[in-house]
Amino acid sequence: MAKKKFSECSAWRVGIQEASYLPCGQSQIKSDLVILQEHTAKLLTASETLQTWLTSSYGDYVQLTNEATLRELRQYWIQYKTIDVSGKIDKIVRIGMLKRSKEIGTSSYLHGLRSAGPLWFSGMEVSGHSYRKYWETGVAGGNSMDSKALGEKGKGYANPMFAVSSAPSGEFAVHYGSEPLLGFNLAETFRELECGKKLHLAAQSDRLVEAAKTQFTNWIGNFAKLVKKQRVCTQLFHGDAIALCQQLQLGTTSSEPADRAKFYIKPWKLQALRLDGHASLKETRWPFLDPFDIIDTSNLGDHVGLINMVVATAPLLRSQSTSVLFTETLLAVSDDPRGSLSAALGTDVATFSMLIGLAPIGILAGTTLEAVSNEAGLQGTSRAVQSQKQSQYRLRVHWRSPDVQPSLACWASESKGKISRRVEADPEGLAAWLFSVYRKMFAKEDVSNLFPAALRMQSNQYSTDIQRYTRAAIVALIRVIKTKVLTDWDRMMGTFLDMVEMDRSLLVGSNSLQELNMHLALFGVWTLPVLAKGPRRVQKTFNLPLRPRSNVEGLLGGVDPPSIVHIVLSVPRKCLDIFRKTSATPGMHIAVKQQFGAQQYENSFYSFHCCFGKFSQNEEDGGLPVFEEDDKGWLGSADLVIICPVPTFGLLMGPRSGLKVSLALNTSPENAALFTSKLGLGLTVFETSLENQHRVSICEDPPYLSTHDFIASQQGWLQKYSDGADTETAAFVVLDSKHRAHKLQIRTTFTQGSEEAKALAGGASVSAAAVDSSTVMLKLGDILSRPLVFPFPVQSSSSKTRIARKSSWIEVEAAIHVAPQQDAFDTWTKIHTTLDGSFSLGSIPRVNLDVQPAISLMTKKDHSWLNILMGGTLSESEKQLKDQGSDQSTHPKLELKESLNIIFQSFAGFHPKTQGPVHTFQLTLKRNNSCHTLLFISGMRHDLDLGSVVLDAWVLPLTNARVEKLSSAIQGLLSAKPRPLGVYLSDKESILWKRLLPALAERCRNWHHKATCEYRIKGAIPLSVEENQNPLCGCGEDKVSSSFAKVKQWAPFTKYVTRVAIAPVFPVPYVESLIRLSDSEESSAMAVKKGPRCDNCNVLSGQLLVCGKCGRVRYCSKECQRAAWKGHKVLCKT
């Protein structure tokens, strides 16, 4: 570390709070900049080479994937160390902050409310105030302590962390949505502000910043402890995320060194992606070439497309039930969140999941503990107070393997069945589904949709309005599907390509056929015969009208040119000037045009790599490419060099003089409106003839990469993950007329002459009984009992059988189960079990109750936010059932939600039927007024990760034996005040509670299951759902906390209770429609709409007094001006 170490306060000021200015005026604080620069000097010394980095104090917990990442980091550190923040840089930062502050004005930007969790509704005013003040003052929330530290005139130093960025223009490039408080969990602070003494907005903002600083200090301390114990290690990579994932995929199968590059490291840079950091670790391969247990992609899907993100990361997951992929999107995909995921994927979610072998938990479970109503309310409120074309809706999706592990009973079965991890599909049906996805991925090319979409975009924009996919993307999807689906691939691909070729709905669909076929060959998925060998070899076979060989054509004129070559096009710098005068970022493509007499053919290619520099070929070295890169990029003077793979035969057809290569904008109403007057109807940026060797070169391989190695690696990867499939256990997926999976079939075939075949032919009875949501037990007379495990949850209780006694096979068919269909086995409560006897939760996340902030004694002011939170647990359809007074006994999940509402409201003391808080509850059957479970609740806590709340509780399932043993203790409990509150359940809800309790215990478990665990012995979780039976194992009993032990009436139950984490249950937003804001909530939201506001109390008014000195802030009264002056005077301009 540097000689002067960062204090927590220094670290906060320099970077974590994203302050644009460092303090000045106090000698201790003034050293922040010196400390930062001394620290970067230390980093530079440690990072001279990968080896010196590894042996430094940083190398134990920060590892670098490659030399390129090291060089990129050093560039930033050099700038931090040497930058002069008092001159031009200072001006750039201040102008950037001021510009954004003026854009914000008095508007309320509410995305910072995500840090408030369930208190989002109460924090709208202070959240908007904090955001505005941050951009006005340059410190988090405009807090008074950091504002004072800036000095008398509020100047301070420009923060190098803001002044340095990767923006090619060198301008201020801090994202307009930056909000320092967004990264912290501030729910309890928001609650204290709402329920405590009313403070002015500035004071409220100070409290939020103070809470965030405390969390930050604690985080630093905990991180330091983990580093000291060598329990944390990060591996950094600087480059393109999709390229890294693809390189890692190929690295898992390649026998070559991990640094053998297959991709470029990032756009605008001609540098091969090499994972050469392993050399410094003295290892032959990187540890992360092994499968991952957890992958979190943040919101990269917004920028690269969700399909691209899932396809790139899914193959990297370890094949086990506990592995999870997290994807997140912030940009809205549709007006209705229910259709957002299917719209982003371009297809039915269940079908997509089945074909790639990974499914969102929500479509399997139908419920979530994440407080999704917070985001729904925030979205509705934002629409009420803001007028933005692009709205936000945060959708976080957990993806897991859908092939749910069978029950313990199946593992204990003497005749174990094999889990079907792959599906089989009809080639024509699969081709039709694939073509429907293809149409959605390239909907921007759909002629019928161009102008309606352009009209809608004037007022409402979706993330899918930006074209994020190329033909390489659909091929990458097919590649993953090929490892999961058994079919006649030649027939399927032939049918699919026929559909693509015959389609006329996509404007440039036929122009992209060559690119599609080329990527199919490059990825090793399927090779068109004309691409399987060089074009000269198959010229006669396919009657290709290729022109005669000519030595002047170089590579193209050879005896046996390769099937795929690379066009290198140098675009003059002056042709790019048109883009300097616009903020638009139009999509582009390479067009290869061929003139045959009066006819012109054009092929378009959208997958290419570009950078700035000078390209040439070394004739003395066999024509190898030579590239001199201009590191200044857009700020330099070099031409734009584009490298694009194309099929060779397209360049050999027709006269060479008729071939032209161009860079053109993609056809769209937006591009036509902006650029037609300057570029013409063809939107051509630059065009030249193939004969122009100064501007066009043809290479076999792209610089620094090998096409042959790429294809071989892809083929090796496919062979490893596609071969070895057990076709006997593969489930056949049945697609309906809309290309949606709706049934699965597993056929069991017996060998002729076997005992099973003889019994079947002899008329032995056949039955298929449901075991759980993915398993059916197939029985053949007395000689066979075999569990059939489907690769996706099914409605196993209503399965059908087909029997061919002469042909010796039995087929079991079941409809797939997707939420919110009724599930007899309550998939969402299931605990997965594995052969080694371990347990893992499926859709219910774990929580460490001891570290979640406790919610202090609640007051009447808490009633509002708790009501809103609990009201958001119902879906729109559930609310309708409730409002109509329908019989809820046929809807156990709705009953469960109502019971949870009673428990939460009663514990808080807000339920109309209780007098004050209740801490003990009886789960009682309506049918016979019999209590079967006692709940002891010691406290309510925030569930920070889920934006919700959770009850810290203890559960005692009652059996006849326990009631007899504890009768006196129960009588004492019933006579205490307040008495335990009875929560009355139908028989179906009672069963649901008993299925749920083991999962709620497992969720907060901090103990180990014993070798004698009843779950293992009986082979069932829960142990039973019957009346007077205990659903829980005894491993968690007699492990109470001090909060339980201090309640005198609870002491006799200590030996029998198990800790559980009880939380509200919410609908899944991409499965069911959530309820909308009520009229009162809508009115409250409108109260924070745009308009002039008092800078102190934030009141909305058309008559405000303007500060006479700076003229920038307004107040509703002289009292507010005086109250705000202490904080405002350091920023007020004279």
Short mmCIF file of N, CA and C in Angstrom, two decimals, residues 8-9 12-13 17 140 143-147 181 184 186 206-220:
data_model
loop_
_atom_site.label_atom_id
_atom_site.label_comp_id
_atom_site.label_asym_id
_atom_site.label_seq_id
_atom_site.Cartn_x
_atom_site.Cartn_y
_atom_site.Cartn_z
N GLU A 8 -11.32 5.55 5.45
CA GLU A 8 -12.62 5.30 4.85
C GLU A 8 -13.21 6.58 4.27
N CYS A 9 -13.00 7.70 4.98
CA CYS A 9 -13.55 8.98 4.51
C CYS A 9 -12.88 9.39 3.20
N TRP A 12 -14.18 7.27 0.38
CA TRP A 12 -15.55 7.71 0.04
C TRP A 12 -15.50 8.94 -0.85
N ARG A 13 -14.71 9.93 -0.44
CA ARG A 13 -14.68 11.18 -1.19
C ARG A 13 -14.07 11.01 -2.57
N GLN A 17 -18.41 7.57 -3.58
CA GLN A 17 -19.62 8.38 -3.68
C GLN A 17 -19.75 9.04 -5.05
N ALA A 140 -22.41 13.57 -2.88
CA ALA A 140 -23.59 12.72 -2.73
C ALA A 140 -24.69 13.44 -1.98
N ASN A 143 -24.80 16.64 0.46
CA ASN A 143 -24.75 16.61 1.93
C ASN A 143 -23.87 17.72 2.47
N SER A 144 -24.28 18.25 3.62
CA SER A 144 -23.66 19.46 4.16
C SER A 144 -22.20 19.24 4.56
N MET A 145 -21.86 18.07 5.09
CA MET A 145 -20.50 17.85 5.56
C MET A 145 -19.51 17.89 4.40
N ASP A 146 -19.79 17.17 3.32
CA ASP A 146 -18.89 17.18 2.17
C ASP A 146 -18.93 18.52 1.44
N SER A 147 -20.10 19.17 1.46
CA SER A 147 -20.20 20.48 0.81
C SER A 147 -19.33 21.51 1.52
N LEU A 181 -26.10 7.07 -4.07
CA LEU A 181 -26.83 6.36 -3.02
C LEU A 181 -27.49 5.09 -3.52
N PHE A 184 -26.48 1.45 -2.21
CA PHE A 184 -26.57 1.10 -0.79
C PHE A 184 -27.99 0.68 -0.43
N LEU A 186 -30.78 1.31 1.94
CA LEU A 186 -31.14 2.39 2.85
C LEU A 186 -32.59 2.30 3.32
N ASP A 206 -28.96 14.37 4.21
CA ASP A 206 -27.77 14.18 5.03
C ASP A 206 -27.83 12.85 5.78
N ARG A 207 -29.01 12.50 6.29
CA ARG A 207 -29.17 11.24 7.02
C ARG A 207 -28.92 10.04 6.10
N LEU A 208 -29.42 10.14 4.88
CA LEU A 208 -29.21 9.04 3.93
C LEU A 208 -27.73 8.86 3.62
N VAL A 209 -27.04 9.97 3.40
CA VAL A 209 -25.60 9.90 3.09
C VAL A 209 -24.83 9.36 4.29
N GLU A 210 -25.21 9.78 5.49
CA GLU A 210 -24.56 9.29 6.70
C GLU A 210 -24.71 7.77 6.81
N ALA A 211 -25.92 7.26 6.51
CA ALA A 211 -26.16 5.80 6.56
C ALA A 211 -25.33 5.08 5.50
N ALA A 212 -25.24 5.69 4.31
CA ALA A 212 -24.45 5.07 3.24
C ALA A 212 -22.97 5.03 3.62
N LYS A 213 -22.47 6.07 4.25
CA LYS A 213 -21.06 6.09 4.67
C LYS A 213 -20.79 5.01 5.72
N THR A 214 -21.74 4.82 6.62
CA THR A 214 -21.58 3.77 7.63
C THR A 214 -21.51 2.40 6.98
N GLN A 215 -22.39 2.15 6.02
CA GLN A 215 -22.36 0.87 5.30
C GLN A 215 -21.03 0.70 4.56
N PHE A 216 -20.57 1.77 3.97
CA PHE A 216 -19.32 1.72 3.21
C PHE A 216 -18.13 1.39 4.13
N THR A 217 -18.11 2.03 5.29
CA THR A 217 -17.05 1.77 6.27
C THR A 217 -17.07 0.30 6.71
N ASN A 218 -18.26 -0.21 6.97
CA ASN A 218 -18.38 -1.62 7.37
C ASN A 218 -17.94 -2.54 6.25
N TRP A 219 -18.28 -2.17 5.02
CA TRP A 219 -17.89 -3.00 3.87
C TRP A 219 -16.37 -3.06 3.75
N ILE A 220 -15.72 -1.91 3.90
CA ILE A 220 -14.25 -1.88 3.81
C ILE A 220 -13.64 -2.78 4.88
#
